[in-house]
């Protein structure tokens, strides 16, 4: 099945959120009944928050760390729902997690970034979900791979899950950056561009890894027309057993949401997605143009060295006239304006001459140094 053929229900058809963005919040991990309920009570007073999240089974990088409270936490989530009316969601990574979550009446499941990287795991979860009518949110895999992300959604959809949401939580990137996970906005934009019916929400907490970047990332997500935000919150963020640096208190969340500017996308979202997609294409092409220019200059220098070794002048008028004639011809066929192309070629030529003259001017000592 192709994703274009995916049968996906729009968010507003199954969520109580009348107006977007949908906000999902709650602690990275459920730690105690008190922590879970105290956080949920405060979140329930924020009108935008409709869903309460908490990790019960935590995927940890190192084995000695807190791995979640397990099944016991499901009871606390039941209490949250009964007391506040918030919908509940947990991360599931194994078939037994799904069974326990369904048994506890959890409203929405989500599959984490570490699970989505593995098609075997996703398939196993999809099979358990066959014939079960529950919404599932799918985080992007750790690595920036649109097909892998989409593949997970397709597997679930093939099992009959139609209430699907993609969660953009950023991507592992080997280079150091201010983000814990690189947002690489072009990836969710590409998803949205290909599959406009797929709801995508953003998880600024795992993108940023720190509190001070949450607002900016959330705003950017809304500006791109994303349907909601999943933001981690904790009554005492500094004391959190997991992801302490990125969690905020419910009151900070309320303030942040107040300051977000929500644009109306009625009928306009497609325009925005297309615009972002096209801009990204331009960015890629500019990078290619720069790369090609740099490669051209390298060859120009190689020729300069060759001319020097063979005692030939830098400027050879005949070659230059041939270039102009040939390139203007090519340009005309490609629909480029003659005057524009001529000016561009002259600029490139001037820089090429400068580089070759530099080489000519170098003494042998300089060259060998
Ligand atoms: C989480 O939401 O707490 C979590 C573990 O997220 P991710 O799968 O995006 O790392
Ligand atoms: Mn977390």
Tab-separated table of C-alpha atoms and ligand atoms in Angstrom:
chain	number	residue	atom	x	y	z
A	1	UNK	CA	0.000	0.000	0.000
A	2	UNK	CA	1.298	3.458	-0.755
A	3	UNK	CA	0.940	6.162	1.828
A	4	UNK	CA	-1.120	8.147	-0.646
A	5	UNK	CA	-3.593	5.333	-0.315
A	6	UNK	CA	-3.506	5.455	3.475
A	7	UNK	CA	-6.867	5.844	5.033
A	8	UNK	CA	-6.301	8.467	7.715
A	9	UNK	CA	-8.926	10.219	9.795
A	10	UNK	CA	-8.344	13.960	10.288
A	11	UNK	CA	-7.628	15.034	13.877
A	12	UNK	CA	-10.778	17.087	14.322
A	13	UNK	CA	-12.876	13.996	13.606
A	14	UNK	CA	-11.677	12.191	16.712
A	15	UNK	CA	-10.231	14.686	19.166
A	16	UNK	CA	-12.109	16.985	21.494
A	17	UNK	CA	-9.829	19.871	20.500
A	18	UNK	CA	-12.086	22.182	18.565
A	19	UNK	CA	-9.356	24.599	17.760
A	20	UNK	CA	-5.813	23.665	16.981
A	21	UNK	CA	-3.117	23.368	18.059
A	22	UNK	CA	-3.721	20.273	20.067
A	23	UNK	CA	-1.444	20.264	23.105
A	24	UNK	CA	-0.268	17.048	24.717
A	25	UNK	CA	1.680	17.440	27.920
A	26	UNK	CA	2.858	15.575	30.974
A	27	UNK	CA	6.069	14.251	32.430
A	28	UNK	CA	8.737	12.458	30.461
A	29	UNK	CA	8.282	9.645	33.005
A	30	UNK	CA	5.623	8.769	35.526
A	31	UNK	CA	7.617	8.653	38.769
A	32	UNK	CA	5.046	8.539	41.560
A	33	UNK	CA	1.297	8.810	41.922
A	34	UNK	CA	1.704	12.236	43.566
A	35	UNK	CA	3.927	13.595	40.817
A	36	UNK	CA	1.605	12.326	38.078
A	37	UNK	CA	-1.588	13.640	39.661
A	38	UNK	CA	-0.159	16.977	40.766
A	39	UNK	CA	1.156	17.614	37.251
A	40	UNK	CA	-2.114	16.526	35.632
A	41	UNK	CA	-4.265	18.702	37.918
A	42	UNK	CA	-2.332	21.785	36.904
A	43	UNK	CA	-2.296	20.847	33.234
A	44	UNK	CA	-6.052	20.309	33.239
A	45	UNK	CA	-6.476	24.008	33.991
A	46	UNK	CA	-4.749	24.970	30.723
A	47	UNK	CA	-7.459	25.085	28.052
A	48	UNK	CA	-5.244	23.975	25.154
A	49	UNK	CA	-4.063	20.819	26.934
A	50	UNK	CA	-6.294	17.921	25.949
A	51	UNK	CA	-4.067	14.901	26.400
A	52	UNK	CA	-1.875	13.824	29.301
A	53	UNK	CA	1.322	11.965	28.454
A	54	UNK	CA	3.663	9.961	30.676
A	55	UNK	CA	6.337	7.395	29.956
A	56	UNK	CA	5.797	4.195	31.928
A	57	UNK	CA	8.322	1.985	30.144
A	58	UNK	CA	11.336	4.147	29.373
A	59	UNK	CA	13.809	3.300	26.631
A	60	UNK	CA	17.158	4.252	28.191
A	61	UNK	CA	20.524	4.427	26.529
A	62	UNK	CA	22.356	2.910	29.520
A	63	UNK	CA	20.938	0.022	31.567
A	64	UNK	CA	21.629	1.466	35.012
A	65	UNK	CA	19.222	4.387	34.565
A	66	UNK	CA	15.586	4.699	35.679
A	67	UNK	CA	13.587	2.524	33.307
A	68	UNK	CA	10.104	3.629	34.275
A	69	UNK	CA	7.636	2.437	36.886
A	70	UNK	CA	5.994	-0.114	34.598
A	71	UNK	CA	2.408	-1.332	34.887
A	72	UNK	CA	1.848	0.397	38.204
A	73	UNK	CA	1.895	3.753	36.431
A	74	UNK	CA	-1.140	2.772	34.358
A	75	UNK	CA	-3.297	3.017	37.483
A	76	UNK	CA	-2.118	6.578	38.049
A	77	UNK	CA	-3.084	7.438	34.490
A	78	UNK	CA	-6.542	5.972	35.069
A	79	UNK	CA	-6.806	8.280	38.077
A	80	UNK	CA	-5.713	11.243	35.957
A	81	UNK	CA	-8.457	10.524	33.471
A	82	UNK	CA	-11.115	9.969	36.112
A	83	UNK	CA	-10.213	13.109	38.008
A	84	UNK	CA	-9.342	15.609	35.255
A	85	UNK	CA	-11.059	14.263	32.161
A	86	UNK	CA	-7.808	14.555	30.204
A	87	UNK	CA	-7.213	11.834	27.628
A	88	UNK	CA	-4.147	9.701	28.353
A	89	UNK	CA	-1.279	8.471	26.235
A	90	UNK	CA	1.755	6.263	26.864
A	91	UNK	CA	4.703	5.015	24.843
A	92	UNK	CA	4.496	1.368	23.838
A	93	UNK	CA	7.426	-0.609	22.536
A	94	UNK	CA	6.370	-4.241	22.985
A	95	UNK	CA	3.161	-6.207	22.434
A	96	UNK	CA	2.783	-6.655	26.205
A	97	UNK	CA	2.866	-2.863	26.662
A	98	UNK	CA	-0.022	-2.546	24.223
A	99	UNK	CA	-2.017	-5.231	26.003
A	100	UNK	CA	-1.482	-3.594	29.391
A	101	UNK	CA	-2.282	-0.107	28.046
A	102	UNK	CA	-5.491	-1.304	26.362
A	103	UNK	CA	-6.507	-3.143	29.478
A	104	UNK	CA	-6.026	0.054	31.503
A	105	UNK	CA	-8.175	2.051	29.071
A	106	UNK	CA	-5.376	4.307	27.825
A	107	UNK	CA	-6.816	6.488	25.058
A	108	UNK	CA	-3.906	6.942	22.669
A	109	UNK	CA	-0.687	4.992	22.153
A	110	UNK	CA	2.585	6.332	20.878
A	111	UNK	CA	5.569	4.563	19.423
A	112	UNK	CA	8.933	6.054	20.342
A	113	UNK	CA	11.829	7.068	18.130
A	114	UNK	CA	13.981	4.120	19.176
A	115	UNK	CA	11.277	1.635	18.222
A	116	UNK	CA	10.382	3.269	14.905
A	117	UNK	CA	13.927	2.636	13.626
A	118	UNK	CA	13.184	-1.079	13.648
A	119	UNK	CA	10.618	-2.360	11.102
A	120	UNK	CA	10.494	-5.757	12.866
A	121	UNK	CA	9.371	-4.114	16.097
A	122	UNK	CA	6.874	-1.858	14.356
A	123	UNK	CA	5.427	-4.798	12.436
A	124	UNK	CA	5.080	-6.771	15.637
A	125	UNK	CA	3.179	-3.896	17.246
A	126	UNK	CA	1.042	-3.425	14.132
A	127	UNK	CA	0.035	-7.081	14.275
A	128	UNK	CA	-1.084	-6.856	17.894
A	129	UNK	CA	-3.138	-3.798	16.959
A	130	UNK	CA	-4.986	-5.546	14.130
A	131	UNK	CA	-8.697	-4.988	14.549
A	132	UNK	CA	-8.249	-2.665	17.528
A	133	UNK	CA	-9.668	0.800	17.187
A	134	UNK	CA	-7.231	3.080	18.990
A	135	UNK	CA	-5.308	6.174	17.865
A	136	UNK	CA	-1.563	5.722	17.476
A	137	UNK	CA	1.073	8.431	17.270
A	138	UNK	CA	4.360	7.619	15.601
A	139	UNK	CA	7.502	9.526	16.441
A	140	UNK	CA	10.067	10.022	13.740
A	141	UNK	CA	12.892	7.477	13.808
A	142	UNK	CA	16.191	8.663	15.331
A	143	UNK	CA	17.771	8.865	11.896
A	144	UNK	CA	16.484	11.298	9.263
A	145	UNK	CA	14.684	8.840	7.027
A	146	UNK	CA	11.270	9.835	5.677
A	147	UNK	CA	10.624	6.369	4.276
A	148	UNK	CA	11.266	4.621	7.579
A	149	UNK	CA	8.906	7.006	9.360
A	150	UNK	CA	6.282	6.624	6.692
A	151	UNK	CA	6.798	2.860	6.614
A	152	UNK	CA	5.842	2.644	10.290
A	153	UNK	CA	2.651	4.623	9.631
A	154	UNK	CA	1.848	2.395	6.670
A	155	UNK	CA	2.316	-0.779	8.710
A	156	UNK	CA	-0.135	0.511	11.315
A	157	UNK	CA	-2.588	1.683	8.699
A	158	UNK	CA	-2.464	-1.720	7.031
A	159	UNK	CA	-3.553	-3.139	10.413
A	160	UNK	CA	-6.626	-0.929	10.323
A	161	UNK	CA	-5.382	1.985	12.452
A	162	UNK	CA	-6.867	5.091	10.850
A	163	UNK	CA	-6.425	7.560	13.691
A	164	UNK	CA	-2.748	8.167	13.039
A	165	UNK	CA	-0.524	11.094	13.982
A	166	UNK	CA	3.125	11.664	13.134
A	167	UNK	CA	5.253	13.274	15.846
A	168	UNK	CA	8.292	15.269	14.767
A	169	UNK	CA	10.863	14.985	17.575
A	170	UNK	CA	14.057	15.783	15.702
A	171	UNK	CA	16.881	13.614	14.442
A	172	UNK	CA	20.166	12.358	15.713
A	173	UNK	CA	22.988	14.346	14.156
A	174	UNK	CA	26.652	13.576	14.603
A	175	UNK	CA	27.728	17.224	14.598
A	176	UNK	CA	27.467	19.269	17.763
A	177	UNK	CA	24.559	21.707	17.761
A	178	UNK	CA	22.419	23.656	20.212
A	179	UNK	CA	19.672	21.080	19.724
A	180	UNK	CA	19.535	17.698	21.398
A	181	UNK	CA	18.019	16.437	18.163
A	182	UNK	CA	18.340	18.378	14.936
A	183	UNK	CA	14.890	19.586	13.781
A	184	UNK	CA	15.632	19.165	10.027
A	185	UNK	CA	12.304	20.848	9.271
A	186	UNK	CA	12.563	19.792	5.658
A	187	UNK	CA	11.697	16.213	6.681
A	188	UNK	CA	8.249	16.855	8.210
A	189	UNK	CA	7.661	19.354	5.390
A	190	UNK	CA	8.402	16.608	2.881
A	191	UNK	CA	5.980	14.274	4.704
A	192	UNK	CA	3.273	16.919	4.705
A	193	UNK	CA	3.940	17.734	1.080
A	194	UNK	CA	3.553	14.113	0.051
A	195	UNK	CA	0.664	13.270	2.396
A	196	UNK	CA	-1.369	16.372	3.223
A	197	UNK	CA	-3.989	14.284	5.039
A	198	UNK	CA	-1.500	13.107	7.690
A	199	UNK	CA	-1.668	15.096	10.949
A	200	UNK	CA	1.822	16.043	12.134
A	201	UNK	CA	2.550	17.438	15.571
A	202	UNK	CA	5.848	18.644	16.974
A	203	UNK	CA	7.692	17.542	20.113
A	204	UNK	CA	9.867	20.577	20.892
A	205	UNK	CA	11.057	18.987	24.169
A	206	UNK	CA	13.079	16.237	22.525
A	207	UNK	CA	14.257	18.514	19.720
A	208	UNK	CA	15.629	21.121	22.089
A	209	UNK	CA	16.741	19.114	25.114
A	210	UNK	CA	16.586	22.395	27.038
A	211	UNK	CA	13.873	24.677	28.305
A	212	UNK	CA	14.962	27.950	26.714
A	213	UNK	CA	14.516	26.725	23.131
A	214	UNK	CA	10.981	25.376	23.553
A	215	UNK	CA	9.146	28.558	22.679
A	216	UNK	CA	11.038	29.212	19.438
A	217	UNK	CA	10.661	25.639	18.208
A	218	UNK	CA	6.968	25.580	19.092
A	219	UNK	CA	6.392	28.809	17.187
A	220	UNK	CA	8.250	27.508	14.156
A	221	UNK	CA	6.142	24.308	14.229
A	222	UNK	CA	2.941	26.351	14.320
A	223	UNK	CA	4.201	28.614	11.556
A	224	UNK	CA	4.661	25.519	9.422
A	225	UNK	CA	1.048	24.593	10.054
A	226	UNK	CA	1.681	21.648	12.356
A	227	UNK	CA	-1.437	20.442	14.098
A	228	UNK	CA	-0.162	20.364	17.662
A	229	UNK	CA	2.600	20.144	20.215
A	230	UNK	CA	3.755	17.493	22.652
A	231	UNK	CA	5.645	19.215	25.462
A	232	UNK	CA	7.057	17.551	28.557
A	233	UNK	CA	6.033	19.035	31.900
A	234	UNK	CA	6.756	18.185	35.519
A	235	UNK	CA	5.816	19.800	38.828
A	236	UNK	CA	9.513	19.911	39.747
A	237	UNK	CA	11.455	19.728	36.486
A	238	UNK	CA	14.907	19.896	38.093
A	239	UNK	CA	14.076	16.824	40.168
A	240	UNK	CA	12.821	14.760	37.218
A	241	UNK	CA	14.294	11.284	36.934
A	242	UNK	CA	14.502	11.583	33.144
A	243	UNK	CA	14.989	14.540	30.795
A	244	UNK	CA	15.265	17.043	33.666
A	245	UNK	CA	16.827	19.752	31.462
A	246	UNK	CA	13.949	19.965	29.028
A	247	UNK	CA	10.847	19.734	31.226
A	248	UNK	CA	8.873	22.790	32.351
A	249	UNK	CA	6.258	23.362	35.009
A	250	UNK	CA	2.613	23.508	33.929
A	251	UNK	CA	2.557	27.221	34.766
A	252	UNK	CA	5.540	27.902	32.496
A	253	UNK	CA	3.758	25.890	29.824
A	254	UNK	CA	0.592	27.971	30.230
A	255	UNK	CA	2.628	31.165	29.839
A	256	UNK	CA	4.429	29.809	26.816
A	257	UNK	CA	1.200	28.773	25.104
A	258	UNK	CA	-0.232	32.230	25.747
A	259	UNK	CA	2.706	33.774	23.936
A	260	UNK	CA	2.506	31.544	20.903
A	261	UNK	CA	1.085	33.097	17.827
A	262	UNK	CA	-1.368	30.733	16.169
A	263	UNK	CA	-1.962	31.553	12.545
A	264	UNK	CA	-5.142	30.553	10.871
A	265	UNK	CA	-4.467	28.016	8.211
A	266	UNK	CA	-7.971	27.425	6.931
A	267	UNK	CA	-7.340	26.594	3.307
A	268	UNK	CA	-3.911	28.147	3.580
A	269	UNK	CA	-1.960	25.277	5.017
A	270	UNK	CA	-1.421	23.694	1.644
A	271	UNK	CA	-0.006	26.972	0.411
A	272	UNK	CA	2.387	27.135	3.366
A	273	UNK	CA	3.523	23.526	2.938
A	274	UNK	CA	4.106	24.014	-0.756
A	275	UNK	CA	6.000	27.233	-0.159
A	276	UNK	CA	8.260	25.588	2.431
A	277	UNK	CA	8.822	22.621	0.149
A	278	UNK	CA	9.815	24.852	-2.761
A	279	UNK	CA	12.048	26.964	-0.545
A	280	UNK	CA	13.809	23.842	0.577
A	281	UNK	CA	14.368	22.889	-3.061
A	282	UNK	CA	15.940	26.322	-3.628
A	283	UNK	CA	18.178	25.858	-0.583
A	284	UNK	CA	19.396	22.533	-1.950
A	285	UNK	CA	20.049	24.031	-5.388
A	286	UNK	CA	21.946	26.989	-3.957
A	287	UNK	CA	24.132	24.570	-2.026
A	288	UNK	CA	24.766	22.669	-5.272
A	289	UNK	CA	25.512	25.903	-7.131
A	290	UNK	CA	28.056	26.915	-4.497
A	291	UNK	CA	29.606	23.483	-4.556
A	292	UNK	CA	29.908	23.564	-8.337
A	293	UNK	CA	31.395	27.062	-8.271
A	294	UNK	CA	34.000	25.942	-5.743
A	295	UNK	CA	34.848	22.880	-7.860
A	296	UNK	CA	35.116	25.088	-10.947
A	297	UNK	CA	37.533	27.390	-9.137
A	298	UNK	CA	39.661	24.416	-8.108
A	299	UNK	CA	40.002	23.388	-11.738
A	300	UNK	CA	40.726	26.984	-12.723
A	301	UNK	CA	43.628	26.939	-10.266
A	302	UNK	CA	44.863	23.627	-11.596
A	303	UNK	CA	44.880	25.154	-15.093
A	304	UNK	CA	46.671	28.223	-13.677
A	305	UNK	CA	49.411	26.026	-12.320
A	306	UNK	CA	49.633	24.190	-15.620
A	307	UNK	CA	49.904	27.463	-17.552
A	308	UNK	CA	52.600	28.648	-15.205
A	309	UNK	CA	54.601	25.449	-15.546
A	310	UNK	CA	54.365	25.798	-19.322
A	311	UNK	CA	54.952	29.529	-19.425
A	312	UNK	CA	51.602	30.482	-20.949
A	313	UNK	CA	49.715	33.749	-20.274
A	314	UNK	CA	46.723	33.739	-17.919
A	315	UNK	CA	44.279	35.429	-20.254
A	316	UNK	CA	43.656	33.797	-23.593
A	317	UNK	CA	41.189	35.915	-25.463
A	318	UNK	CA	40.147	33.263	-27.974
A	319	UNK	CA	39.206	30.785	-25.288
A	320	UNK	CA	37.213	33.475	-23.466
A	321	UNK	CA	35.246	34.434	-26.637
A	322	UNK	CA	34.465	30.773	-27.228
A	323	UNK	CA	33.193	30.387	-23.685
A	324	UNK	CA	30.938	33.410	-23.988
A	325	UNK	CA	29.538	32.291	-27.329
A	326	UNK	CA	28.912	28.735	-26.167
A	327	UNK	CA	27.430	29.609	-22.747
A	328	UNK	CA	25.128	32.312	-24.081
A	329	UNK	CA	23.826	29.814	-26.587
A	330	UNK	CA	23.209	27.250	-23.863
A	331	UNK	CA	21.597	29.909	-21.705
A	332	UNK	CA	19.247	30.981	-24.441
A	333	UNK	CA	18.066	27.419	-24.911
A	334	UNK	CA	17.535	27.113	-21.160
A	335	UNK	CA	15.460	30.298	-21.093
A	336	UNK	CA	17.991	32.488	-19.276
A	337	UNK	CA	18.167	36.152	-20.019
A	338	UNK	CA	21.267	36.993	-22.074
A	339	UNK	CA	22.271	40.060	-20.143
A	340	UNK	CA	21.937	38.287	-16.786
A	341	UNK	CA	24.016	35.319	-17.918
A	342	UNK	CA	26.686	37.521	-19.470
A	343	UNK	CA	27.117	39.474	-16.246
A	344	UNK	CA	27.319	36.266	-14.248
A	345	UNK	CA	29.904	34.753	-16.592
A	346	UNK	CA	31.961	37.936	-16.454
A	347	UNK	CA	31.996	37.774	-12.665
A	348	UNK	CA	33.080	34.148	-12.674
A	349	UNK	CA	35.724	34.897	-15.271
A	350	UNK	CA	37.076	37.835	-13.313
A	351	UNK	CA	37.456	35.676	-10.213
A	352	UNK	CA	39.097	32.920	-12.273
A	353	UNK	CA	41.663	35.374	-13.675
A	354	UNK	CA	42.353	36.706	-10.175
A	355	UNK	CA	43.054	33.206	-8.904
A	356	UNK	CA	45.326	32.330	-11.820
A	357	UNK	CA	47.211	35.613	-11.499
A	358	UNK	CA	47.762	34.795	-7.840
A	359	UNK	CA	49.294	31.507	-8.842
A	360	UNK	CA	51.466	33.182	-11.472
A	361	UNK	CA	52.630	35.690	-8.908
A	362	UNK	CA	53.709	33.034	-6.420
A	363	UNK	CA	57.413	32.361	-6.239
A	364	UNK	CA	58.533	28.739	-6.238
A	365	UNK	CA	59.373	29.093	-2.533
A	366	UNK	CA	55.830	30.181	-1.702
A	367	UNK	CA	54.421	27.300	-3.670
A	368	UNK	CA	56.510	24.773	-1.835
A	369	UNK	CA	55.859	26.183	1.611
B	1	LIG	C1	9.613	10.496	25.269
B	1	LIG	O1	8.696	11.049	24.657
B	1	LIG	O2	9.771	10.595	26.489
B	1	LIG	C2	10.615	9.736	24.488
B	1	LIG	C3	11.325	8.749	25.014
B	1	LIG	O3	10.729	10.219	23.269
B	1	LIG	P1	11.560	9.752	21.966
B	1	LIG	O4	11.045	8.406	21.595
B	1	LIG	O5	11.219	10.830	21.002
B	1	LIG	O6	13.026	9.758	22.341
B	2	LIG	MN1	11.525	12.395	27.468
